[in-house]
Coordinates of C-alpha atoms and ligand atoms in Angstrom, one line a residue:
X325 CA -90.9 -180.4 -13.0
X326 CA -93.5 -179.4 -10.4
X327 CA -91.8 -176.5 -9.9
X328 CA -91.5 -175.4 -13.2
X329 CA -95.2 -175.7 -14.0
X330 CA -95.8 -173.6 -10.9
X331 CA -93.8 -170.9 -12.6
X332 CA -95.2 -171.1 -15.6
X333 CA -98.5 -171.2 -14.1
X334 CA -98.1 -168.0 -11.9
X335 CA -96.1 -166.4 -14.6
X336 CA -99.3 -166.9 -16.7
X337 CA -101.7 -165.7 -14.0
X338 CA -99.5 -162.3 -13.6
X339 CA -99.8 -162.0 -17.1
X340 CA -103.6 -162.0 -17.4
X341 CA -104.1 -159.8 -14.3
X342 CA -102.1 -156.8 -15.8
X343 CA -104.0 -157.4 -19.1
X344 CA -107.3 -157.1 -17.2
X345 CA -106.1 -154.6 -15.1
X346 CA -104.9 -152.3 -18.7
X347 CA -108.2 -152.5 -20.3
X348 CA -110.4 -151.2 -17.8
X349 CA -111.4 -147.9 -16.7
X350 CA -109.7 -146.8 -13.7
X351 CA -112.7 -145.9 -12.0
X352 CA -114.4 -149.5 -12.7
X353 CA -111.9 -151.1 -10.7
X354 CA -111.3 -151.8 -7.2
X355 CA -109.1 -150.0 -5.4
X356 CA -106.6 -152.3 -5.2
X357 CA -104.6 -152.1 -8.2
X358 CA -103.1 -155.3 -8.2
X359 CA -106.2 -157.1 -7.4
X360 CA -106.4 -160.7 -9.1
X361 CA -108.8 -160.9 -12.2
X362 CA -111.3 -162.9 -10.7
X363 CA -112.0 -160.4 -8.1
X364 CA -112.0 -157.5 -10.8
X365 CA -114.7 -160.0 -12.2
X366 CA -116.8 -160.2 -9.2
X367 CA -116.4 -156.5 -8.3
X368 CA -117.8 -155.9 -12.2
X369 CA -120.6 -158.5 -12.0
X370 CA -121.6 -157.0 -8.7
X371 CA -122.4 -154.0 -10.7
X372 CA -124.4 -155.9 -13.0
X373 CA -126.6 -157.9 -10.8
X374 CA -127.3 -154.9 -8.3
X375 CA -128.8 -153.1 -11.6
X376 CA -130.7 -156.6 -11.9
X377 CA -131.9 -157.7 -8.4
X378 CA -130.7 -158.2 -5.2
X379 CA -128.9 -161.3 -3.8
X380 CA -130.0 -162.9 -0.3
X381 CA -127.1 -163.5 1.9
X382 CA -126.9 -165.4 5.6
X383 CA -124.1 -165.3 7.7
X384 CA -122.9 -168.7 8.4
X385 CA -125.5 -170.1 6.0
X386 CA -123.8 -173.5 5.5
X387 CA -121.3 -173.9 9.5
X388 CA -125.0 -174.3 11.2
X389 CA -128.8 -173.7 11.4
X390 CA -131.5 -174.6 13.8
X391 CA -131.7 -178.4 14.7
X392 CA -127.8 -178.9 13.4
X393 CA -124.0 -178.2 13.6
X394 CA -121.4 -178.6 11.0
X395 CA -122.9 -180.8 8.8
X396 CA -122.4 -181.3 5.1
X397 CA -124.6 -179.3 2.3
X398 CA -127.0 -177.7 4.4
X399 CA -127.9 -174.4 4.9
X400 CA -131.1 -173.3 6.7
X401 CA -131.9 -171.3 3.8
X402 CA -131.3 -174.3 1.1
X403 CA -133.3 -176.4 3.4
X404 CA -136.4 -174.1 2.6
X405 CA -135.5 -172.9 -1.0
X406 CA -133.5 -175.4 -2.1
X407 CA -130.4 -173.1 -3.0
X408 CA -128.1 -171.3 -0.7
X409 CA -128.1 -167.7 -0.5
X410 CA -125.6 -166.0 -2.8
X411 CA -123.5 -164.4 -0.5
X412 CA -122.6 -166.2 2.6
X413 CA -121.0 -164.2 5.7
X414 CA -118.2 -165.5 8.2
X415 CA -116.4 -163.3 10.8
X416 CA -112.8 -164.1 11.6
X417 CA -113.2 -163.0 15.5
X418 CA -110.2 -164.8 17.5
X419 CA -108.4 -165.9 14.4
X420 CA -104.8 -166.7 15.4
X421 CA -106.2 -167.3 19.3
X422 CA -108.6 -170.4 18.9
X423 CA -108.7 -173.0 16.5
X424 CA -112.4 -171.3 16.4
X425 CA -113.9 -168.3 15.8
X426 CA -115.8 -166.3 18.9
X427 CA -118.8 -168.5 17.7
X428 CA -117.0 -171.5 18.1
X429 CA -116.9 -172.0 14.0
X430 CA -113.6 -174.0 13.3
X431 CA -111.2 -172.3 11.3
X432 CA -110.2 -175.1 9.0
X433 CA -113.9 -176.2 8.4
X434 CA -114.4 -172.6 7.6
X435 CA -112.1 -172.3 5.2
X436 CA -113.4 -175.6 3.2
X437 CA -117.0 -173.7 3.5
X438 CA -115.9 -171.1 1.7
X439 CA -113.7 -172.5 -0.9
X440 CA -117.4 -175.1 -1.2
X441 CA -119.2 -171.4 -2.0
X442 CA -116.6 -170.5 -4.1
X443 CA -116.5 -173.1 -6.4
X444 CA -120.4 -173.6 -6.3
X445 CA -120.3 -169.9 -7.7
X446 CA -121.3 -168.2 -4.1
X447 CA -119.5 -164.9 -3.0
X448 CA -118.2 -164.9 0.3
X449 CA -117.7 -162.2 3.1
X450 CA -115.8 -161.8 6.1
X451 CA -116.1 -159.5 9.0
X452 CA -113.8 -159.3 11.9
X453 CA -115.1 -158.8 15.4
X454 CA -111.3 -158.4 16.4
X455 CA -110.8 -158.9 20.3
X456 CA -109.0 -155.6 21.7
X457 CA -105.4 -155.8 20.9
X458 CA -104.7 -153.6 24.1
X459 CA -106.5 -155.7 27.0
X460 CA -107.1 -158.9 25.2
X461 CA -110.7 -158.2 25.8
X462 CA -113.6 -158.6 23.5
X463 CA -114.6 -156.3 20.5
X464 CA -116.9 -155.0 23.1
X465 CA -114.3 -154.1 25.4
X466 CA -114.3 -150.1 25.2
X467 CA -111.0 -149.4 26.6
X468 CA -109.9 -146.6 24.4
X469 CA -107.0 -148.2 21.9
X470 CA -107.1 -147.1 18.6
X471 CA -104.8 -144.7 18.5
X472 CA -102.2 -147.1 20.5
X473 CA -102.6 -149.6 17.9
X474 CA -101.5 -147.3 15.1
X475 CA -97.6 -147.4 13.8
X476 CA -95.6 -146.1 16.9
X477 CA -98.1 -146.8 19.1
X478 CA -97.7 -148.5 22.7
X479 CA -99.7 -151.9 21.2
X480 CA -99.1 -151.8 17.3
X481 CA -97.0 -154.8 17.6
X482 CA -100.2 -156.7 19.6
X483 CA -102.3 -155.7 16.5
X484 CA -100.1 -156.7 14.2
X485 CA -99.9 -160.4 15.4
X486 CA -103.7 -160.3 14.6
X487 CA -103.3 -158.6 11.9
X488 CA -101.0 -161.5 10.7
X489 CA -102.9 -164.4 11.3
X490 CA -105.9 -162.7 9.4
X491 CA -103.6 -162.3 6.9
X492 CA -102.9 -165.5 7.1
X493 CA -105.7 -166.8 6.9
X494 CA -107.2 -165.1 4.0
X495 CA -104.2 -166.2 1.5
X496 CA -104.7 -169.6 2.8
X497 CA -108.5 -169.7 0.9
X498 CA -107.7 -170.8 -2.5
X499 CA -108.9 -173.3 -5.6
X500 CA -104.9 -174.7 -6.5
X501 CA -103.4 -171.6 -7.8
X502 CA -106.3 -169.1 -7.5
X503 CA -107.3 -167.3 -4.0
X504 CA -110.7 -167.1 -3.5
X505 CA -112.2 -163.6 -3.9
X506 CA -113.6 -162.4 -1.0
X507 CA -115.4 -158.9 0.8
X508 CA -113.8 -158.2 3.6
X509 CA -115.7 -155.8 5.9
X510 CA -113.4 -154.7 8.8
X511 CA -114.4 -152.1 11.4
X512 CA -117.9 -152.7 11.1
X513 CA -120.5 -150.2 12.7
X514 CA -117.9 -147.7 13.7
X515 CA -120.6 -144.7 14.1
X516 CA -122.1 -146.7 17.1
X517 CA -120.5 -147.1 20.4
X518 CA -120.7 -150.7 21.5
X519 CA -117.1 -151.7 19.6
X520 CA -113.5 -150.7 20.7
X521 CA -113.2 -149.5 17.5
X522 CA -116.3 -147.0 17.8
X523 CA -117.1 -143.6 17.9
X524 CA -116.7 -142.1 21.1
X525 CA -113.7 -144.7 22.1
X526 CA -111.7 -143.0 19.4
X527 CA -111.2 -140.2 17.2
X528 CA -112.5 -139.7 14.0
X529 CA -109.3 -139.5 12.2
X530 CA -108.1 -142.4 14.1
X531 CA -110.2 -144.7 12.8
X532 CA -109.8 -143.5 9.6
X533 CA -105.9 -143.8 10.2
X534 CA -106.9 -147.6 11.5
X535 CA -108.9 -148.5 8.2
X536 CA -106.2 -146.8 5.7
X537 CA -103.1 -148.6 7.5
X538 CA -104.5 -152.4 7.8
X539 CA -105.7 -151.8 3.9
X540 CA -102.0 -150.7 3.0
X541 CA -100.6 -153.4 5.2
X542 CA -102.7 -156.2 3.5
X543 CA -102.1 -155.0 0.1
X544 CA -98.2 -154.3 0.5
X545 CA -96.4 -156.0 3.1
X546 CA -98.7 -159.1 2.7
X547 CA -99.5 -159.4 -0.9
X548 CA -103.1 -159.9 -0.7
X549 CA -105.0 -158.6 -3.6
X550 CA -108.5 -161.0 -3.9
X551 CA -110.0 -158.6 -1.3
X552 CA -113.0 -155.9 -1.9
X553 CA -113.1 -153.8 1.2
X554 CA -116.8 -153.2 2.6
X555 CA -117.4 -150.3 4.6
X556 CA -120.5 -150.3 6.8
X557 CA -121.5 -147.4 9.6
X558 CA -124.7 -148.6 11.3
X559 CA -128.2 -146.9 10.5
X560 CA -129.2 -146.3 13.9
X561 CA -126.7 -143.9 14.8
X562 CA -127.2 -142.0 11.3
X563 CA -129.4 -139.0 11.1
X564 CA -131.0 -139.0 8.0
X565 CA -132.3 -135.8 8.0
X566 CA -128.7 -134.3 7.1
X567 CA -128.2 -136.1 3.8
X568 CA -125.1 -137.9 2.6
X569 CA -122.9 -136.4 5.4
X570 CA -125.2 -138.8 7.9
X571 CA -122.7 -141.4 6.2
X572 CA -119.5 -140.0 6.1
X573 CA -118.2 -140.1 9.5
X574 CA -115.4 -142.0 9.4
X575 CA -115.3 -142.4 5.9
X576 CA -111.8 -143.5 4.8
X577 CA -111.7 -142.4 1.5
X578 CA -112.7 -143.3 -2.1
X579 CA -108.9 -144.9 -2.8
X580 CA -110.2 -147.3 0.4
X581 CA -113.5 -148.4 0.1
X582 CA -115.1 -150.7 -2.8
X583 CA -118.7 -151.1 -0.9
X584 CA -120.8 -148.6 0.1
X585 CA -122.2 -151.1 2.9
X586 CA -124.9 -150.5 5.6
X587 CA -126.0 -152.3 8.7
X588 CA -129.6 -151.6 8.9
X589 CA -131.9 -153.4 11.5
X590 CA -133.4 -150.8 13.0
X591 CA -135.6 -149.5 10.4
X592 CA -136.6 -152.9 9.8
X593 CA -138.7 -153.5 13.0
X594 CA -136.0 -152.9 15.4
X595 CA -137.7 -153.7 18.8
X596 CA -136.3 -150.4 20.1
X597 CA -137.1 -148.2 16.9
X598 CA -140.4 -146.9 18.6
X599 CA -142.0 -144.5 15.1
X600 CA -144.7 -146.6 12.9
X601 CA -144.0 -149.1 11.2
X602 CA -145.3 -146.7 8.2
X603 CA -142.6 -144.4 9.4
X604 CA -139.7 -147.5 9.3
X605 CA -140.1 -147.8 5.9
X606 CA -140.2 -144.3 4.6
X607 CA -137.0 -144.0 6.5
X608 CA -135.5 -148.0 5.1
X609 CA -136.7 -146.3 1.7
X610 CA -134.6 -143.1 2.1
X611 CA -131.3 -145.3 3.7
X612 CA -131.5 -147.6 0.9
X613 CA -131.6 -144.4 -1.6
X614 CA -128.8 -142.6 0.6
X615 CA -126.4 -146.0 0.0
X616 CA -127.6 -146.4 -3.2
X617 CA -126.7 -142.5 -4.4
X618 CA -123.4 -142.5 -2.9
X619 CA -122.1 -145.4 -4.5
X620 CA -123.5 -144.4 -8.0
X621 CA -121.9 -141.1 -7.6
X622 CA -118.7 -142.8 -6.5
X623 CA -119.3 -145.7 -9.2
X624 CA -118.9 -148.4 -6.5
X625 CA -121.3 -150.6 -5.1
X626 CA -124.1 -150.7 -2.4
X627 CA -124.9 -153.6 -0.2
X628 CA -126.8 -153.8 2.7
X629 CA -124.4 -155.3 4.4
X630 CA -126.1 -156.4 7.6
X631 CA -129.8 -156.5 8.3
X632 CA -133.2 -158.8 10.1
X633 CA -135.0 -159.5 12.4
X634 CA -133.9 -161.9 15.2
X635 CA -136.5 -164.7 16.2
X636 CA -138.9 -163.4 12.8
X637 CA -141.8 -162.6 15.4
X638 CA -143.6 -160.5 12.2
X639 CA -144.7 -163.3 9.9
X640 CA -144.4 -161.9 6.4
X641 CA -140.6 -160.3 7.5
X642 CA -139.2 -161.0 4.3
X643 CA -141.8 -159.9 1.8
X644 CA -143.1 -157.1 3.8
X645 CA -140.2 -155.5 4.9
X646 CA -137.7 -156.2 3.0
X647 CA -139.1 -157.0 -0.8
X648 CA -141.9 -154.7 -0.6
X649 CA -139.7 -152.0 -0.4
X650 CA -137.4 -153.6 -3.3
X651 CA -140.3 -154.4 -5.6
X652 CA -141.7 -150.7 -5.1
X653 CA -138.5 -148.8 -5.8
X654 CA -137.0 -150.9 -8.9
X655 CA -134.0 -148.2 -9.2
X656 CA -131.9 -148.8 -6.4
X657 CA -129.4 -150.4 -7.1
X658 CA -128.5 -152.8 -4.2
X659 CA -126.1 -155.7 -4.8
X660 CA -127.0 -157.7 -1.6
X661 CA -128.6 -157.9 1.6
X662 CA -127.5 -160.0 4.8
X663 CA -129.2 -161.7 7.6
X664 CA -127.3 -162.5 10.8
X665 CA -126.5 -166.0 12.2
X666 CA -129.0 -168.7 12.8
X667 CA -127.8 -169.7 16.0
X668 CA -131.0 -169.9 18.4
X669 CA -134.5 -170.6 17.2
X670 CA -135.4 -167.9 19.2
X671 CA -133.5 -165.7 17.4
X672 CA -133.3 -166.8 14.2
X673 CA -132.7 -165.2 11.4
X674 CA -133.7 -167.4 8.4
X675 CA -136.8 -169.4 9.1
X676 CA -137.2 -173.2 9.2
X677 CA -139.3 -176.0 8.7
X678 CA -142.5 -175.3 10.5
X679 CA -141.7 -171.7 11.5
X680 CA -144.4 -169.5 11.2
X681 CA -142.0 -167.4 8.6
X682 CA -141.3 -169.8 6.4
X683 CA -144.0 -169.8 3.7
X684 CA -143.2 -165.8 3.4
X685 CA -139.9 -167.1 3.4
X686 CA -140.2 -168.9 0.2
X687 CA -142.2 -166.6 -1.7
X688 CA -139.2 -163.6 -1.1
X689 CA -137.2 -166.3 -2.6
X690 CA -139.2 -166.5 -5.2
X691 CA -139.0 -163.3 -5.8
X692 CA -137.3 -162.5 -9.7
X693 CA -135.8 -159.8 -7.5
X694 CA -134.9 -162.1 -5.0
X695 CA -131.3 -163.3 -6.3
X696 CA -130.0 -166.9 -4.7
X697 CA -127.1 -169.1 -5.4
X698 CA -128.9 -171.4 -8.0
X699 CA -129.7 -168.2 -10.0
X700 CA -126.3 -166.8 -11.0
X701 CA -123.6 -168.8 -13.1
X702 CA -120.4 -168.1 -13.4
X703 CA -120.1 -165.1 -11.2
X704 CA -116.2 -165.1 -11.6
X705 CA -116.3 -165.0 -15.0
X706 CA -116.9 -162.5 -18.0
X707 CA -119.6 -164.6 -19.4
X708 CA -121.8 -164.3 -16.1
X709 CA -125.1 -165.4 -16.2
X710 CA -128.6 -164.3 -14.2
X711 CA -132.0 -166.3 -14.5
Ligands
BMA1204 C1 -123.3 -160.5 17.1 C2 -124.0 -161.7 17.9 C3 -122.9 -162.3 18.7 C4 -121.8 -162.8 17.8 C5 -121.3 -161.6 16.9 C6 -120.2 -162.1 15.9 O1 -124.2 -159.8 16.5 O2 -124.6 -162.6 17.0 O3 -123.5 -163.5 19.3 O4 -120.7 -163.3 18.6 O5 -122.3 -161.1 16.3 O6 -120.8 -163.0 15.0

């Protein structure tokens, strides 16, 4: 009996997906066609709420914070605001190695973190600070490999394997029948040189031949369609005098990419960003714009997709930097922003209780630009709702 209401149950999913899928536009839809109907609705209502505001995201909002580890409903960020940030970041780095990540984050509590932000109405996203499939090294081990990892190549069997358990894992986040959506944001920072996967440790159409295969793979061979793929070069190797091109390089392709991501810290108050602070946000401004162009053009969406200011030395961060800038250009269009992991006071992200940046903290959330958790219902739905 169990088994026949599982058929009838997935029959009934299939069903609705191809009906969503029918009567949309082709171009408001993410690129993979098969993708489930709650990540069609998410990829829609991003569209909406970057037209609205901007949502706050932290990565690894709710696994820890300053002062505790693992613990249950908490979130620096909550803590402060009293609601999570909307989109909350993990990175799947030594996923079928460890039973943790390469921040010692356990798998399985991971998993129950995000199917928590899921059903709360949070969006989660995943990056993937992959260890070298050649060496076994770290992400930061240079040894050329790309193109060895590629179908025929020497080590495409050792990527795979990782490949796999990524795969793996991402299926394995779902509510009963239904798999969490989820933005997956692979190959991160590829114009900088600090990653295996970076420019200058392989070709230009290699990585682009890395990114198209391992979307193909997940899609085919391994059935996964509750991804939205994030791509996201890194603004301090981008020269923004030349325009758009500044963001292509190793741009896979329109059929490939859903977000037109960017990893900006360095016009943000970078420590090694030496022009004027008058001069940071001109050029914040004009990144912003360039993400914000090319994914209107393309109808897809912007994010900034990695940004702050480790340690918050400059006390109004938030609202000076970051809002300012929001609140004095009310066209872009810019679905998110993320700050990196609160794993040291020193270098914290988010502020806390009795940091010099929290009061500036709680007035960017305050912000009706400023877009947390508590503020959106129903983000997987048609009937979403912003307040
Ligand atoms: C980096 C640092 C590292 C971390 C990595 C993946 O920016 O925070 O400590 O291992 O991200 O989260």
């Amino acid at each position: 009996m169990k088994f026949i209401t599982s058929i009838f149950f997935l029959l009934l999913i299939s069903v609705n997906n191809l009906w969503s899928q029918s009567n949309l536009p082709s171009n408001e839809l993410p690129i993979d066609k098969e993708a489930t109907k709650k990540t069609i609705r998410l990829y829609k209502n991003l569209k909406t709420i970057s037209k609205k505001g901007t949502m706050f995201g932290h990565e690894d909002a709710s696994a820890y914070g300053i002062g505790w580890w693992a613990e249950k409903d908490q979130s620096d960020a909550k803590k402060l605001t009293g609601s999570y940030p909307a989109v909350h970041g993990w990175d799947l780095g030594d996923i079928g190695l460890s039973s943790s990540n390469l921040d010692t984050v356990n798998f399985k509590k991971m998993r129950s973190w995000i199917k928590d932000t899921y059903n709360r109405g949070g969006i989660n996203t995943i990056s993937w600070h992959l260890d070298n499939p050649k060496t076994g090294g770290s992400s930061w081990d240079k040894t050329p490999t790309v193109a060895d990892i590629l179908p025929g190549g020497s080590s495409h069997e050792a990527y795979l394997i990782q490949l796999d358990a990524l795969a793996e894992f991402l299926k394995s986040c779902k509510v009963l029948f239904t798999k969490t959506p989820i933005i997956f944001r692979p190959f991160h920072e590829h114009n900088g040189n600090w990653f295996w996967w970076g420019k200058d440790h392989c070709s230009e159409e290699d990585y682009i031949a890395l990114w198209r295969f391992t979307v193909s793979y997940l899609k085919e061979e391994k059935n996964i369609h509750h991804l939205l793929y994030a791509f996201s070069p890194d603004r301090s190797r981008m020269d923004l005098s030349e325009g758009e091109k500044a963001y292509f390089y190793g741009y896979p392709g329109d059929e490939y990419v859903d977000i037109i991501g960017l990893d900006n810290y360095w016009d943000v108050g970078h420590p090694a960003n030496k022009v004027s602070v008058e001069q940071q946000e001109k050029d914040f401004l004009q990144s912003l714009q360039l993400i914000h162009i090319i994914a209107e053009n393309k109808n897809k969406i912007a994010a900034l997709t990695e940004t702050g200011n480790g340690g918050l030395n400059e006390d109004d961060w938030f609202t000076n930097r970051i809002l300012s800038v929001l609140e004095n250009n009310p066209s872009l269009e810019i679905a998110w922003l993320l700050v990196w992991r609160n794993r040291f006071a020193e270098g914290a992200y988010v502020p806390y209780e009795g940091h010099n940046a929290a009061p500036d903290f709680k007035k960017f959330h305050d912000s009706p630009l400023i877009i947390f958790e508590n503020n959106i219902k129903s983000i997987y739905s048609k009937n979403m709702q912003l307040e």
